[in-house]
Short mmCIF file of C-alpha atoms in Angstrom, two decimals:
data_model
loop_
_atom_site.label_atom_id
_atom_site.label_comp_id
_atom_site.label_asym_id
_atom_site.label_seq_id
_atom_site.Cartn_x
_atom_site.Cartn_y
_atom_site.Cartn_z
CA UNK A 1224 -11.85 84.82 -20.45
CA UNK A 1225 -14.32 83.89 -22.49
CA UNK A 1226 -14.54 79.69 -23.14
CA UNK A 1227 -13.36 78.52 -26.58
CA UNK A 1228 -16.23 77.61 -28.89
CA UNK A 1229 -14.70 74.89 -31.54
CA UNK A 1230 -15.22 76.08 -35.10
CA UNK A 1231 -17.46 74.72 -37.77
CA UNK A 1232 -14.66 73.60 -39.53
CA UNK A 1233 -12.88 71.45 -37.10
CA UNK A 1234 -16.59 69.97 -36.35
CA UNK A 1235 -16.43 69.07 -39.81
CA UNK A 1236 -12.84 67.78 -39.77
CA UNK A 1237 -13.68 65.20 -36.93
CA UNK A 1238 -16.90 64.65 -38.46
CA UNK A 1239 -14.77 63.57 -42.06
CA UNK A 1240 -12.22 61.93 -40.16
CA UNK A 1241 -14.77 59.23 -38.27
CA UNK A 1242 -16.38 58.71 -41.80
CA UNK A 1243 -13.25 58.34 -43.43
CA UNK A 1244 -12.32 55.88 -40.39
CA UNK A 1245 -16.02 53.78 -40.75
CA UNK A 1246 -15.87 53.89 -44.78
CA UNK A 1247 -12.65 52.20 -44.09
CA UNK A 1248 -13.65 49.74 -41.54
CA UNK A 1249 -16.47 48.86 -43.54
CA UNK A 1250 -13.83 48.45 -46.97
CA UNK A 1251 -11.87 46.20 -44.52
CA UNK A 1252 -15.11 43.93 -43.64
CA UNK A 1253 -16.01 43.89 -47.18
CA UNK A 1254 -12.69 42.52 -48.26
CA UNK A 1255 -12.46 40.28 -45.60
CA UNK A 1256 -15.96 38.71 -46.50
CA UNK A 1257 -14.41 38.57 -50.28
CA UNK A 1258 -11.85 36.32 -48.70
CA UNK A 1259 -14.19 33.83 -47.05
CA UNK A 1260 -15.97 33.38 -50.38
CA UNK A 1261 -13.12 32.79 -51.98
CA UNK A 1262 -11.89 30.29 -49.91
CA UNK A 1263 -15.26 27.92 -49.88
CA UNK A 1264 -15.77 28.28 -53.64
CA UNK A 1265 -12.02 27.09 -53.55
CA UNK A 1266 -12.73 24.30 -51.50
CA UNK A 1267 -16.16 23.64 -52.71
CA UNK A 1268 -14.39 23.26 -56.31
CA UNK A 1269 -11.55 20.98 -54.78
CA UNK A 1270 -13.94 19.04 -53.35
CA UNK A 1271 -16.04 18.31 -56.62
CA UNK A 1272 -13.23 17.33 -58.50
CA UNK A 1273 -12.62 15.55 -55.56
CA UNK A 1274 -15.61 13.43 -56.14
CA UNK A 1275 -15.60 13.19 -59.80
CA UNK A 1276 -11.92 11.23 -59.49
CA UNK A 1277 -13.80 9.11 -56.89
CA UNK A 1278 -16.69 8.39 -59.32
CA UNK A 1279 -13.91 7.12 -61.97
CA UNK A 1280 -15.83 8.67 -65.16
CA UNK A 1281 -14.30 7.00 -67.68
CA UNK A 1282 -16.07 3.84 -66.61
CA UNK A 1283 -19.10 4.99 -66.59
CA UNK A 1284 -19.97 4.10 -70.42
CA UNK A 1285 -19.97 0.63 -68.97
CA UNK A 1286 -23.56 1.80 -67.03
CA UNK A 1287 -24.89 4.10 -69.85
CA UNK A 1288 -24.42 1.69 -73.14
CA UNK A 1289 -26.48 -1.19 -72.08
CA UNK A 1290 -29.13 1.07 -70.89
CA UNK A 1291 -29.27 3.02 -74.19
CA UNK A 1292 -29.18 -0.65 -76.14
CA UNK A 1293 -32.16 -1.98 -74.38
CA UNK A 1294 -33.78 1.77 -74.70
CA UNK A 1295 -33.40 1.59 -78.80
CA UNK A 1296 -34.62 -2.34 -78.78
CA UNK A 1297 -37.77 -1.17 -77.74
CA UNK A 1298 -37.99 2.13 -79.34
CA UNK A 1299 -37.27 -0.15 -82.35
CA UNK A 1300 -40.12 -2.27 -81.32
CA UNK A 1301 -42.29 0.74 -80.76
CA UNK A 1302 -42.44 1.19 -77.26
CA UNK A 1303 -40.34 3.88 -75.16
CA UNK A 1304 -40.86 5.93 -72.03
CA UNK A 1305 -39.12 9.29 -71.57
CA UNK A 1306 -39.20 9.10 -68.04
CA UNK A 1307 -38.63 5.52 -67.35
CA UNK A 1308 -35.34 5.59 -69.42
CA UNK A 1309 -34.20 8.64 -67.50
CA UNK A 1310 -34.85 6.82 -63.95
CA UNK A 1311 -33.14 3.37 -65.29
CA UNK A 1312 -30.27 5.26 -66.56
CA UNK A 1313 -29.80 7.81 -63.78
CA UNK A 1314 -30.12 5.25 -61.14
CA UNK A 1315 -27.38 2.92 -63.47
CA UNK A 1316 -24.98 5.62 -62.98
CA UNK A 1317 -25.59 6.33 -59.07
CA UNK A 1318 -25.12 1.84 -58.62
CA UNK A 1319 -21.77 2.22 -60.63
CA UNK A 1320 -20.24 5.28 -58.95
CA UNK A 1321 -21.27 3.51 -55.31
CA UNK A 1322 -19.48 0.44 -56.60
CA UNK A 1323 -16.44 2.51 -57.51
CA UNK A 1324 -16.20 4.26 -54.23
CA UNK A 1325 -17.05 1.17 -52.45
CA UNK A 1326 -13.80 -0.16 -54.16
CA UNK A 1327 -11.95 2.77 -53.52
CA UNK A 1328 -12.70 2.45 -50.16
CA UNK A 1329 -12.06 -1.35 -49.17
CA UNK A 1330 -9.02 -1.07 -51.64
CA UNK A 1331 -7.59 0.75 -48.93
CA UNK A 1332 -8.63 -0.82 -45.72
CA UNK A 1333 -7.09 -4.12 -47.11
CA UNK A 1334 -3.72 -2.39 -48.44
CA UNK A 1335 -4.40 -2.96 -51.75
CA UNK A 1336 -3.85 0.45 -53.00
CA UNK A 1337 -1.06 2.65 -52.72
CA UNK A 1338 -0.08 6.28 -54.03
CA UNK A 1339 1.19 4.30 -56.77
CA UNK A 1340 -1.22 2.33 -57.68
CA UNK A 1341 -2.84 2.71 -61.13
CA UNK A 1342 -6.45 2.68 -61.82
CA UNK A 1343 -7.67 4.33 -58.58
CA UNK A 1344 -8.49 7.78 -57.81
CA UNK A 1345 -6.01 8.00 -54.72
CA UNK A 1346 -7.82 10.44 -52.47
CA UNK A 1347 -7.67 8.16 -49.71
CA UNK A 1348 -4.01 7.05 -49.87
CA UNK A 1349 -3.17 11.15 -50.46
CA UNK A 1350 -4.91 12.04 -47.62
CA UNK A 1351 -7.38 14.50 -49.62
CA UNK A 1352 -10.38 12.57 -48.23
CA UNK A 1353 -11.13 10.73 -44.78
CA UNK A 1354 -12.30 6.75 -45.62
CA UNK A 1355 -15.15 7.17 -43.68
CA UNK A 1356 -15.94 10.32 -45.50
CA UNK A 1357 -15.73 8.45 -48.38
CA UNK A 1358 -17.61 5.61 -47.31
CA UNK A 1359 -20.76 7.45 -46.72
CA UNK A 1360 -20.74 8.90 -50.29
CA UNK A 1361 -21.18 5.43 -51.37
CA UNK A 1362 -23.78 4.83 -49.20
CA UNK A 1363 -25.75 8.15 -50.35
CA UNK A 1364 -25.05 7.48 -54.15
CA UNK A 1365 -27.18 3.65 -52.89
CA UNK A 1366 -29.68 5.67 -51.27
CA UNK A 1367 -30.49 7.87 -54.87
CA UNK A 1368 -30.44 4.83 -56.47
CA UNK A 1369 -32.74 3.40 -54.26
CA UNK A 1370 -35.01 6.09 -54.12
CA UNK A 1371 -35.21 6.33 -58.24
CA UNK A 1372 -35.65 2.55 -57.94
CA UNK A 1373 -38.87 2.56 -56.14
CA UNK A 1374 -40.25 5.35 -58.34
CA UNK A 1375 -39.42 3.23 -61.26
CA UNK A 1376 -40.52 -0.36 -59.73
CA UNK A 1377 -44.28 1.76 -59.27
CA UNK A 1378 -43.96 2.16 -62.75
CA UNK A 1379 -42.85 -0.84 -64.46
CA UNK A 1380 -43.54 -3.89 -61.57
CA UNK A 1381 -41.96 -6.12 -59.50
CA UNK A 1382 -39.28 -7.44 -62.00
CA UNK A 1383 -37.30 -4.20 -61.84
CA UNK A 1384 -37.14 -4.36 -57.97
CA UNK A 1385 -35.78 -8.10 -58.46
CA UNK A 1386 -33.22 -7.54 -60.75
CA UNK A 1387 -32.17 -3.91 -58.60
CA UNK A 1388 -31.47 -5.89 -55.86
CA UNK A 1389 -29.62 -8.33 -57.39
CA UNK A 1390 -27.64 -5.99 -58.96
CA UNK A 1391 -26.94 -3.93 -55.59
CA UNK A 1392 -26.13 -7.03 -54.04
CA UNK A 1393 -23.54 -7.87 -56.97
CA UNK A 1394 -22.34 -4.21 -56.73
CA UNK A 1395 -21.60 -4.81 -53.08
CA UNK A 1396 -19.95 -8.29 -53.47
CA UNK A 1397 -18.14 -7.30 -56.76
CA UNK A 1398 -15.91 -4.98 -53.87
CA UNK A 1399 -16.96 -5.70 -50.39
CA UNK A 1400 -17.44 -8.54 -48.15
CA UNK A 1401 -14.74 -11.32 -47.02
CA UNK A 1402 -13.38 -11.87 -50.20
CA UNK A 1403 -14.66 -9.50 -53.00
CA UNK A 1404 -15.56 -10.63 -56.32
CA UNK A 1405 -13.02 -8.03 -58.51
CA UNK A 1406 -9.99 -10.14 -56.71
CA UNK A 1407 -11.16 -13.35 -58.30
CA UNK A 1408 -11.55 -15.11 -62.26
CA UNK A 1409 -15.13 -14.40 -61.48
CA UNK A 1410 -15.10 -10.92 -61.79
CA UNK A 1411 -15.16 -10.58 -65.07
CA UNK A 1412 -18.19 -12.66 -65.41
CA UNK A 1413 -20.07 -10.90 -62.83
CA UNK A 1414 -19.42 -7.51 -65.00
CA UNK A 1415 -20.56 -9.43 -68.18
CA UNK A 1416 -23.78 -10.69 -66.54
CA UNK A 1417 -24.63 -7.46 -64.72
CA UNK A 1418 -23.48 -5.08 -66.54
CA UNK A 1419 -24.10 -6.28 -69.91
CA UNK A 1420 -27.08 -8.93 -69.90
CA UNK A 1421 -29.27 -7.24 -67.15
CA UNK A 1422 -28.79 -4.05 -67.82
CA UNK A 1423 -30.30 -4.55 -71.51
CA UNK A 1424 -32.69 -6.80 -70.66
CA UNK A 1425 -33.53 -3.86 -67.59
CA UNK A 1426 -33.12 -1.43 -70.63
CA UNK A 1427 -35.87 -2.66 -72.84
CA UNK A 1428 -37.78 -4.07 -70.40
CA UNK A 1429 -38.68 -0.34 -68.29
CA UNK A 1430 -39.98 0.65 -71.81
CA UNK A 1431 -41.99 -2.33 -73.58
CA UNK A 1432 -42.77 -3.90 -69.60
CA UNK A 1433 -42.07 -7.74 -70.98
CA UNK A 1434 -38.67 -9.28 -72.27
#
């Protein structure tokens, strides 16, 4: 007996089949890589907000208004500088956030703050965030700072890098250290001097260069 020669149509039956099989093995891949996208935009968008609670925006007017006061001094005395406004202002912002993480963080290492505690963004106490984790986002918002600080000082002089110190020393203390400023009468003061008189003085000083 002759030997059995398959047919053109089962060739093309097991030829549709393994495509039909690889179509759907490459569906499954595709689906699957949907998945892992998901799932780090997910967490990359839990994270930011994660962050932004840690930042505490709704004090961060108390870093923006002095700067924009000692912006419109000068610009009322005829001086201003685009880009030496936007460093001052930008850098403001990055010392402030530091200072609230910085709070956030020793907060907790002392006991201070609690899941009930009001005030605080709570990431630590909730678990959402390690305290070293958040530690070292203080410590890169400093770093910006820094950085934008030098760029600026090459601008405007010496006086800016004096009073950024100061200030990141204050920032530090206001938190940190043995016995932080916040937990004392002088806290307040330190905000008012800081916050309010430098930062003008800072704010029309980057524009005009004198007080």
């Amino acid at each position: 007996m002759g030997a059995t020669v398959p047919s053109a149509t089962s060739g093309q039956t097991m030829g549709g089949l393994r495509s039909a099989r690889l179509i759907g093995k490459v569906e499954e891949i595709g689906t699957m890589q949907e998945v892992r996208v998901a799932g780090r935009t997910a967490r990359f968008g839990t994270s930011l907000r994660l962050w932004w609670r840690l930042g505490r925006p709704v004090t961060l007017t108390a870093s923006v208004v002095p700067v924009l006061v000692g912006g419109s001094l000068a610009a009322h005395r005829g001086s201003f500088d685009v880009l030496n406004g936007l460093l001052l202002l930008v850098g403001s912002l990055l010392v402030q956030v530091a200072t609230n993480i910085f709070n956030e963080y020793y907060d907790y290492r002392r006991g201070v703050d609690t899941p009930e505690s009001v005030g605080i963004a709570g990431v630590i106490v909730e678990g959402q965030v390690r305290p070293e984790t958040v530690l070292r986002g203080g410590v890169v918002c400093f770093a910006v700072a820094f950085v934008l600080g030098l760029w600026l000082v090459a601008r405007t002089g010496w006086p800016v890098l004096a009073a950024g110190l100061l200030s990141a020393l204050a920032a530090w203390a206001y938190s940190g250290g043995p016995r932080p400023i916040a937990s004392t009468p002088f806290g307040e003061v330190e905000v008012f001097v800081f916050m309010g008189l430098v930062q003008v003085g800072l704010g029309y000083f980057v524009h005009a260069g004198r007080l």
